[in-house]
Amino acid sequence: MADAPRIGVYVCHCGANISATVDVAAVAADAESLPNVVAARHYTYMCSDAGLALVQADIRELGLNRVVVAACSPHLHEPTFRRALASAGLNPHLLQMANIREQDAWIHTDRESATRKACDLVRAAVHRVALHTPLDIRKAAVRPDVLVIGGGIAGMHAALTVANAGKHVYLVEREFSIGGQMARYDKTFPTLDCSLCIQAPKMTAVRTHENITLWTGSEVEEVYGHVGDYRARIRRRARYVDENLCVGCLQCVDACCYDGDLIPDAFNMGLSGRKPIYLPFAHAVPTVVAVDPGSCLNFTRGGCDRPCTDVCGRDALDFDQTPWVEEIEVGSIVVATGFEPFDARKATEYGYGIYPNVYTSMEVERLINASGPTAGEVILRDGTRPQAIGVIYCVGSRDERYNPWCSRVCCMTALKLSHLLCERTGAEVYNFYIDMRAAGKGQEEFYQRVLNDGVQFVRGKVAEVCDWALDPSEEGKLVIRVEDTMTGYVRRVPVDMVVLTVGMSPRSDSDELRRTLNVGCSGDGFYRERHAKLAPVGTLTDGIFIAGCCQGPKDISDSVSQAGSAAAEAIALSVKGSYDLDPITARVVAESCSGCRVCMPLCPFGAIGYAEPGGKCEINAALCTGCGACVAGCPSGAIRQGMFDDAQVFAELSGLLLGAGSGSSGSASGRVPPAVSLQPSAEATGSALR
Amino acid sequence: MTGSSAPANGTKPKQYSYYPGCAIKGTGIAYEESLLEVYRLLGVAWQELTDWSCCGAQAYMTVDAGQSCMLSARNLRIAYQSGSHDIVAPCSACYLALRKCKDYVERYPRMREVVGDFMPASDLQAIANVRVRHALDMLYVDIGPSAFRARATRPWPGGKVACYYGCQAVRPYSEVDRDGNPMRMDELLEAVGVPVAQWPLKTKCCGSSHTGTLHEVGVRMGYLLLKEAVRRGAEAVITICPLCQFNLDVYQKDMTRSTGESFDIPILFLPQALGWALGADHRALGLHRGISGAETLRRWFAGPREGASDG
C-alpha cells in the first residue's frame, strides 16, 4: 500500500437505536478532523442498500482506500460491509468497525458522555484502519457429513432433512431409544393428533435411512476442530445386548430371574416398574432391549443363572460388552438436546412429593396414555378414580423464585390435559391460570373448545395445595387455595387430584456440552443463538447450529420448524463444499524464528509444527483459529497475525487515548435508583374465613 | 445479663449478642428461661444487649418504616459496638424487624437518608457487619441436630407434637428455614426423640394482632391450627415466636366457647422441649408457666403439683 490512506467514516443512526443516545452528527463532524479522513457521513440505516451505496459511491468517487463504519457489533454486520467494500473493488479487510451500539448507545443514558465515547471509538478505528493491509481470504474444504446431537423430535427432523438432501448424518442419542420427550405424550395440541402416530413413522425412517448412522446410548465426549472440519469422539455405553442380533421379542425380559418389576421406569416417570433387562418403551427405536448394570444381579451380585441368555434364540446378550468410543469427522453439527421438565419438588407449596395424588403434567401424559402404566385409565396412586381435578398452571414458570420465563407450551398442555381428563374421567376439572397464553395457529380456538367442555377456569396464582379440612366437604381431599382475581375472593377448592403443569428448564448438564462445543448460553441457561432474528439457529461458533428446546422453550411445531432451518444451514455448508478462512490466522516469520518451540504447547488446537530441516516452527492455517496465544507467547516476536499486528493494535490504543483529558470521564452514570417501596402487601388472610 | 461456661480447652468461645425484646421479658418469659438454660447446658456464651430498646416491629413498621428502622438500627449498632456481632433474637417479630432494617438500609438510598439522620454514616456502615440470627437458626446451624442427639439424656415423656414456625421467621427472607414446608424445628426435635406430627399448617397465620383488634377473626385463625394439629394426633404445639405461643395458648377457652369443640393442649417453646431432653429441671425451663394444657404438662413432666397461675 504505497498510496496514502484515504479514509471514509460512516456513522449509523440504526433507526433511533444509536441516534437517541449518541449525537451522530457530532460524531461525524468530529471524525472529519481526524488524520487521513476524506469524508465522514451519518445515515439512518448504514446497512441498508442505500447506506451501502453511499459507502460504495465514496470509494469510487473520492478514491477511498480505507473505511470505518461506526454502527453495531461486528458480529452482526461486519460481513455485510466487507461485502460492500469487495463489490466496490476494495479489499474487504480495509474495513474497521466501531461498535457504538452494543458497547455505547445501548448501555448508557447520558447523551453527552455517550457521544464522547463514540468519538473515542471512531478515533481509535481511524488510527487503526490506516495501518490495515489487504488480506487474502483462502478457502478450505468442508467435510460433507453432519453430526446431530439429540434424537428427540427436533434432532430426528434435522437428521432426516439432511439425510434426504443426500448427505450423511451421524445421529447421537443419549438414551437407548430415539423419540425424546414427545414419545411420552398421549396427544398433541391443538389438533389432538396422537403423538405416537406422528412420531413413530419418523422414528422408523431415521432407523432405516441409508444416510443416517444412528447411535443410541451414546454421548458426545469431545469435539475439536472448526467449521468444515470437526472431529468428535462419541462415547457409546454398553447395553450388554448386540444391537444387530436382538429383535425385541422380550423373551429375555420374561425370563429374567429378578423378582418383580421393581425398578422405577424412567420413561413412565416412575409410575411403573421394570426389570433390569428392559425395552426402553413399547415403541422404542431401535427395538432392542438393554441391561441396566445398576440392578442386574449378574453385576450387583456377581452372577446369576442368566436365564435371559438361555432363552435368547439369537444369542444377542453380551455381558462382556464394554463402552467404546467412535471417532467421526464432520463439517457441521446440529445440537438438539432438548429440555428438562421443571422439578416440581422445588415448589414445596404445591405438595409434590408430599401428597401422592399431586402429579406433574409429564406424569399425567403417561397416566392417560393408552400405552402407559394404567393403559390410559386414570387411576390415582392411592387406587381411587378422581371426581374432581385441579390443574395448576405456571409451575416453575413466570416465578422469580424458580424460572422467571414463560415456558410457552404449558397453557396449551394444561388445556389439552384438561380436555383429555374431562373426556376420560367425567370428573369436574378446574384450571388455575395466571394469564391464558394461547398464541399460535389454532390455539385460541382450542381454548374456546375447552371452555365449552365445561372445564372451570379460575384466574389466579395458586397459593398452596394442602390436605387439611376447613369443613366436612374437604375431608380426605386435597385443597387448592387460590386468590380468584375475577371475584376478588380467596377460594378453597377441594379436589382428588392435582396436576402441576411444569415448565421447561435447561438440561441440568447442558453446561458440559456447551463447553465441549464452545457455544454460549443466555442468562436463563438455554443455548444462545447467534442473533434472534438474523441467525436464529446459528451460534457464535461457525458450523454449530441449535434447534428445539435446548435454545429455549417451544412447542413441537416450532421445534420442527427450527430443526428444518438448522438442517438447511448444515446442508448449505455441506453443498457449498468450502468455506472462507478468515485471514486472522497467525503465521511465522521464518527469518525471525529461533526454533525455540515455546509456541507449540501454547496452541490449544495443535496447529503448530516444527520443520526439522530448517529448524523453524510452522503454523497450519486450516487448524489455526486466530486466538493469538502463540503471538503473545513468542519470545522473538516472530509470529504475526492478520488484523492483529502490533502496530495496528497500538495505533488503535493511541487513537482511543488521544481523547483522554478532553473531558471524557468514562463514567456515564445511567443507574436509576431503586424505588423505595415499604408498604407491606395487603394479605387477604381474613377472606379465607368466608 | 451474661452467660458463659468455662471453656473446655482454654480458647475463647464465640459470644452471642442476646436481644430479648419485649415479649420475652413478659408473656414469653418461659422462652427466655428455657433458651438461656439450654445455652447454659451447652456452654454457649452470650451477653444481653446493653440498654436495648423496642425493635420497631409489627404495627410500627406499617405506620412508619423509617422510624421502625431507626429503632432496629440502634439495637444493631449496640450489638456491633459490643463486639459480639451475631445478634440472636428469639422472637420472630424482633428477628424480622432487625433483618428488615439491615436489608432496607443496604438496599434503599432513601432509607439510608432517614436512618442516617440519626446516626453517623460510619455507624450505618458498621451495622452491615452484624449478623441477625433467629434462635432457631442459631440452634440448628451453630449447634445442630447431631449435637443435640449426642447430648440428649432424657427420653421425651409426652406424645406427638406439631412444629409451628409461624410466618415471620421464614418470610420474606427464608434464611431461618425455607418458607414452604420448613423442617429445621422438626429435625431438631426428632434428633432428641420427640415424635413430630405431619402437619401442613407450619407457617399459617396465628391470628397475630387480630386477637386484640378483631378478636373473633384472630381466634378463628388459631382454632384452625389447633383443630388440625389435634386431628393429626398432636398433643402439643411447639413454637418459636412469643406471639404465636401467646395466641394459641391464651385463647383456647374462647375457641371452645365459639366452636363447641374442647381445646386444652399445651403450647410450648422449642427450647423447652430441647432443654428437657438435655436433662434440665422443668422449672428452669418455665414448663410450669403455660396456661392451657396444664394437666398434660403435669402428666408429661411429672413435676410437683404446681398450678398454671405461677406464670
PDB file of C-alpha atoms in Angstrom, chain A residues 260-395:
ATOM      1  CA  GLY A 260     -40.786 -58.340  40.310  1.00  0.00           C
ATOM      2  CA  ASP A 261     -40.878 -55.151  38.265  1.00  0.00           C
ATOM      3  CA  LEU A 262     -39.314 -53.061  40.975  1.00  0.00           C
ATOM      4  CA  ILE A 263     -37.041 -50.629  39.213  1.00  0.00           C
ATOM      5  CA  PRO A 264     -38.751 -47.284  38.565  1.00  0.00           C
ATOM      6  CA  ASP A 265     -39.396 -46.968  34.849  1.00  0.00           C
ATOM      7  CA  ALA A 266     -37.925 -43.608  33.857  1.00  0.00           C
ATOM      8  CA  PHE A 267     -39.910 -43.470  30.636  1.00  0.00           C
ATOM      9  CA  ASN A 268     -43.152 -43.750  32.634  1.00  0.00           C
ATOM     10  CA  MET A 269     -41.871 -41.097  35.061  1.00  0.00           C
ATOM     11  CA  GLY A 270     -41.561 -43.749  37.744  1.00  0.00           C
ATOM     12  CA  LEU A 271     -45.287 -44.573  37.633  1.00  0.00           C
ATOM     13  CA  SER A 272     -44.490 -48.198  36.836  1.00  0.00           C
ATOM     14  CA  GLY A 273     -41.626 -50.594  37.351  1.00  0.00           C
ATOM     15  CA  ARG A 274     -39.416 -52.623  35.081  1.00  0.00           C
ATOM     16  CA  LYS A 275     -36.863 -55.409  35.296  1.00  0.00           C
ATOM     17  CA  PRO A 276     -33.074 -54.973  34.993  1.00  0.00           C
ATOM     18  CA  ILE A 277     -33.372 -56.091  31.368  1.00  0.00           C
ATOM     19  CA  TYR A 278     -35.912 -53.952  29.557  1.00  0.00           C
ATOM     20  CA  LEU A 279     -37.094 -52.315  26.391  1.00  0.00           C
ATOM     21  CA  PRO A 280     -36.915 -48.525  26.938  1.00  0.00           C
ATOM     22  CA  PHE A 281     -40.599 -48.299  25.967  1.00  0.00           C
ATOM     23  CA  ALA A 282     -43.094 -50.210  23.880  1.00  0.00           C
ATOM     24  CA  HIS A 283     -42.364 -48.439  20.607  1.00  0.00           C
ATOM     25  CA  ALA A 284     -38.668 -47.871  21.170  1.00  0.00           C
ATOM     26  CA  VAL A 285     -36.381 -47.476  18.183  1.00  0.00           C
ATOM     27  CA  PRO A 286     -34.232 -49.438  17.843  1.00  0.00           C
ATOM     28  CA  THR A 287     -36.462 -52.182  19.243  1.00  0.00           C
ATOM     29  CA  VAL A 288     -33.594 -53.611  21.215  1.00  0.00           C
ATOM     30  CA  VAL A 289     -33.501 -54.388  24.931  1.00  0.00           C
ATOM     31  CA  ALA A 290     -30.852 -53.062  27.289  1.00  0.00           C
ATOM     32  CA  VAL A 291     -29.438 -54.304  30.569  1.00  0.00           C
ATOM     33  CA  ASP A 292     -29.210 -51.908  33.495  1.00  0.00           C
ATOM     34  CA  PRO A 293     -25.973 -52.836  35.301  1.00  0.00           C
ATOM     35  CA  GLY A 294     -27.153 -50.914  38.378  1.00  0.00           C
ATOM     36  CA  SER A 295     -29.763 -53.549  39.154  1.00  0.00           C
ATOM     37  CA  CYS A 296     -28.934 -56.681  37.112  1.00  0.00           C
ATOM     38  CA  LEU A 297     -27.957 -59.444  39.520  1.00  0.00           C
ATOM     39  CA  ASN A 298     -25.215 -60.514  37.166  1.00  0.00           C
ATOM     40  CA  PHE A 299     -23.458 -57.243  38.037  1.00  0.00           C
ATOM     41  CA  THR A 300     -24.728 -56.455  41.526  1.00  0.00           C
ATOM     42  CA  ARG A 301     -24.260 -59.952  42.959  1.00  0.00           C
ATOM     43  CA  GLY A 302     -21.522 -61.086  40.655  1.00  0.00           C
ATOM     44  CA  GLY A 303     -23.639 -63.583  38.795  1.00  0.00           C
ATOM     45  CA  CYS A 304     -26.990 -65.288  38.352  1.00  0.00           C
ATOM     46  CA  ASP A 305     -28.193 -68.224  36.257  1.00  0.00           C
ATOM     47  CA  ARG A 306     -28.619 -65.928  33.273  1.00  0.00           C
ATOM     48  CA  PRO A 307     -31.947 -67.307  32.089  1.00  0.00           C
ATOM     49  CA  CYS A 308     -32.016 -64.345  29.694  1.00  0.00           C
ATOM     50  CA  THR A 309     -29.060 -65.758  27.804  1.00  0.00           C
ATOM     51  CA  ASP A 310     -30.569 -69.265  27.787  1.00  0.00           C
ATOM     52  CA  VAL A 311     -33.866 -68.122  26.374  1.00  0.00           C
ATOM     53  CA  CYS A 312     -32.466 -65.869  23.651  1.00  0.00           C
ATOM     54  CA  GLY A 313     -32.584 -67.793  20.432  1.00  0.00           C
ATOM     55  CA  ARG A 314     -30.319 -65.276  18.700  1.00  0.00           C
ATOM     56  CA  ASP A 315     -27.515 -65.238  21.218  1.00  0.00           C
ATOM     57  CA  ALA A 316     -27.868 -61.463  21.441  1.00  0.00           C
ATOM     58  CA  LEU A 317     -26.861 -60.991  25.078  1.00  0.00           C
ATOM     59  CA  ASP A 318     -23.280 -59.956  25.643  1.00  0.00           C
ATOM     60  CA  PHE A 319     -22.349 -59.387  29.248  1.00  0.00           C
ATOM     61  CA  ASP A 320     -18.730 -58.749  28.299  1.00  0.00           C
ATOM     62  CA  GLN A 321     -19.598 -55.636  26.348  1.00  0.00           C
ATOM     63  CA  THR A 322     -17.668 -52.539  27.447  1.00  0.00           C
ATOM     64  CA  PRO A 323     -18.142 -48.913  26.489  1.00  0.00           C
ATOM     65  CA  TRP A 324     -16.282 -47.839  23.393  1.00  0.00           C
ATOM     66  CA  VAL A 325     -15.502 -44.683  21.511  1.00  0.00           C
ATOM     67  CA  GLU A 326     -16.263 -43.835  17.893  1.00  0.00           C
ATOM     68  CA  GLU A 327     -14.326 -41.046  16.219  1.00  0.00           C
ATOM     69  CA  ILE A 328     -16.005 -39.198  13.384  1.00  0.00           C
ATOM     70  CA  GLU A 329     -15.205 -36.254  11.124  1.00  0.00           C
ATOM     71  CA  VAL A 330     -17.984 -33.903  10.118  1.00  0.00           C
ATOM     72  CA  GLY A 331     -18.376 -30.486   8.531  1.00  0.00           C
ATOM     73  CA  SER A 332     -21.052 -29.143  10.850  1.00  0.00           C
ATOM     74  CA  ILE A 333     -23.020 -30.023  13.976  1.00  0.00           C
ATOM     75  CA  VAL A 334     -26.695 -29.597  14.862  1.00  0.00           C
ATOM     76  CA  VAL A 335     -27.366 -29.517  18.612  1.00  0.00           C
ATOM     77  CA  ALA A 336     -30.893 -30.596  19.597  1.00  0.00           C
ATOM     78  CA  THR A 337     -30.544 -31.768  23.174  1.00  0.00           C
ATOM     79  CA  GLY A 338     -33.918 -30.583  24.406  1.00  0.00           C
ATOM     80  CA  PHE A 339     -35.089 -29.549  27.860  1.00  0.00           C
ATOM     81  CA  GLU A 340     -35.740 -30.922  31.307  1.00  0.00           C
ATOM     82  CA  PRO A 341     -39.175 -30.586  32.921  1.00  0.00           C
ATOM     83  CA  PHE A 342     -39.064 -28.271  35.955  1.00  0.00           C
ATOM     84  CA  ASP A 343     -38.553 -30.247  39.167  1.00  0.00           C
ATOM     85  CA  ALA A 344     -41.880 -29.738  40.952  1.00  0.00           C
ATOM     86  CA  ARG A 345     -40.330 -30.694  44.301  1.00  0.00           C
ATOM     87  CA  LYS A 346     -38.725 -27.268  44.402  1.00  0.00           C
ATOM     88  CA  ALA A 347     -42.134 -25.579  44.635  1.00  0.00           C
ATOM     89  CA  THR A 348     -42.911 -27.040  48.064  1.00  0.00           C
ATOM     90  CA  GLU A 349     -46.177 -25.111  48.347  1.00  0.00           C
ATOM     91  CA  TYR A 350     -47.777 -27.380  45.764  1.00  0.00           C
ATOM     92  CA  GLY A 351     -47.075 -30.536  47.743  1.00  0.00           C
ATOM     93  CA  TYR A 352     -45.444 -32.605  45.014  1.00  0.00           C
ATOM     94  CA  GLY A 353     -43.629 -35.487  46.656  1.00  0.00           C
ATOM     95  CA  ILE A 354     -45.625 -34.882  49.859  1.00  0.00           C
ATOM     96  CA  TYR A 355     -49.163 -35.766  48.724  1.00  0.00           C
ATOM     97  CA  PRO A 356     -49.341 -38.859  46.496  1.00  0.00           C
ATOM     98  CA  ASN A 357     -52.215 -37.533  44.394  1.00  0.00           C
ATOM     99  CA  VAL A 358     -50.270 -34.492  43.238  1.00  0.00           C
ATOM    100  CA  TYR A 359     -48.929 -35.238  39.743  1.00  0.00           C
ATOM    101  CA  THR A 360     -46.796 -33.395  37.233  1.00  0.00           C
ATOM    102  CA  SER A 361     -48.102 -32.832  33.711  1.00  0.00           C
ATOM    103  CA  MET A 362     -45.414 -35.212  32.403  1.00  0.00           C
ATOM    104  CA  GLU A 363     -46.746 -37.953  34.697  1.00  0.00           C
ATOM    105  CA  VAL A 364     -50.295 -37.307  33.547  1.00  0.00           C
ATOM    106  CA  GLU A 365     -49.155 -37.665  29.929  1.00  0.00           C
ATOM    107  CA  ARG A 366     -48.177 -41.237  30.820  1.00  0.00           C
ATOM    108  CA  LEU A 367     -51.233 -41.806  33.000  1.00  0.00           C
ATOM    109  CA  ILE A 368     -53.680 -41.030  30.212  1.00  0.00           C
ATOM    110  CA  ASN A 369     -51.593 -42.731  27.543  1.00  0.00           C
ATOM    111  CA  ALA A 370     -53.036 -45.924  26.094  1.00  0.00           C
ATOM    112  CA  SER A 371     -49.568 -47.478  26.264  1.00  0.00           C
ATOM    113  CA  GLY A 372     -48.917 -46.021  29.725  1.00  0.00           C
ATOM    114  CA  PRO A 373     -48.731 -47.778  33.086  1.00  0.00           C
ATOM    115  CA  THR A 374     -52.520 -47.915  33.544  1.00  0.00           C
ATOM    116  CA  ALA A 375     -53.366 -48.414  29.855  1.00  0.00           C
ATOM    117  CA  GLY A 376     -54.929 -44.962  29.824  1.00  0.00           C
ATOM    118  CA  GLU A 377     -57.186 -45.402  32.863  1.00  0.00           C
ATOM    119  CA  VAL A 378     -56.869 -42.505  35.248  1.00  0.00           C
ATOM    120  CA  ILE A 379     -56.258 -44.404  38.463  1.00  0.00           C
ATOM    121  CA  LEU A 380     -54.540 -42.452  41.193  1.00  0.00           C
ATOM    122  CA  ARG A 381     -51.589 -43.560  43.307  1.00  0.00           C
ATOM    123  CA  ASP A 382     -53.965 -44.448  46.119  1.00  0.00           C
ATOM    124  CA  GLY A 383     -56.043 -46.628  43.776  1.00  0.00           C
ATOM    125  CA  THR A 384     -59.042 -44.285  43.528  1.00  0.00           C
ATOM    126  CA  ARG A 385     -60.546 -42.549  40.498  1.00  0.00           C
ATOM    127  CA  PRO A 386     -60.779 -38.775  40.732  1.00  0.00           C
ATOM    128  CA  GLN A 387     -64.139 -36.987  40.900  1.00  0.00           C
ATOM    129  CA  ALA A 388     -62.575 -33.540  40.886  1.00  0.00           C
ATOM    130  CA  ILE A 389     -59.249 -32.493  39.369  1.00  0.00           C
ATOM    131  CA  GLY A 390     -57.321 -29.234  39.743  1.00  0.00           C
ATOM    132  CA  VAL A 391     -54.873 -28.239  37.014  1.00  0.00           C
ATOM    133  CA  ILE A 392     -52.322 -25.638  38.143  1.00  0.00           C
ATOM    134  CA  TYR A 393     -50.551 -23.535  35.517  1.00  0.00           C
ATOM    135  CA  CYS A 394     -47.116 -21.919  35.531  1.00  0.00           C
ATOM    136  CA  VAL A 395     -45.459 -24.325  37.979  1.00  0.00           C
TER     137      VAL A 395
END
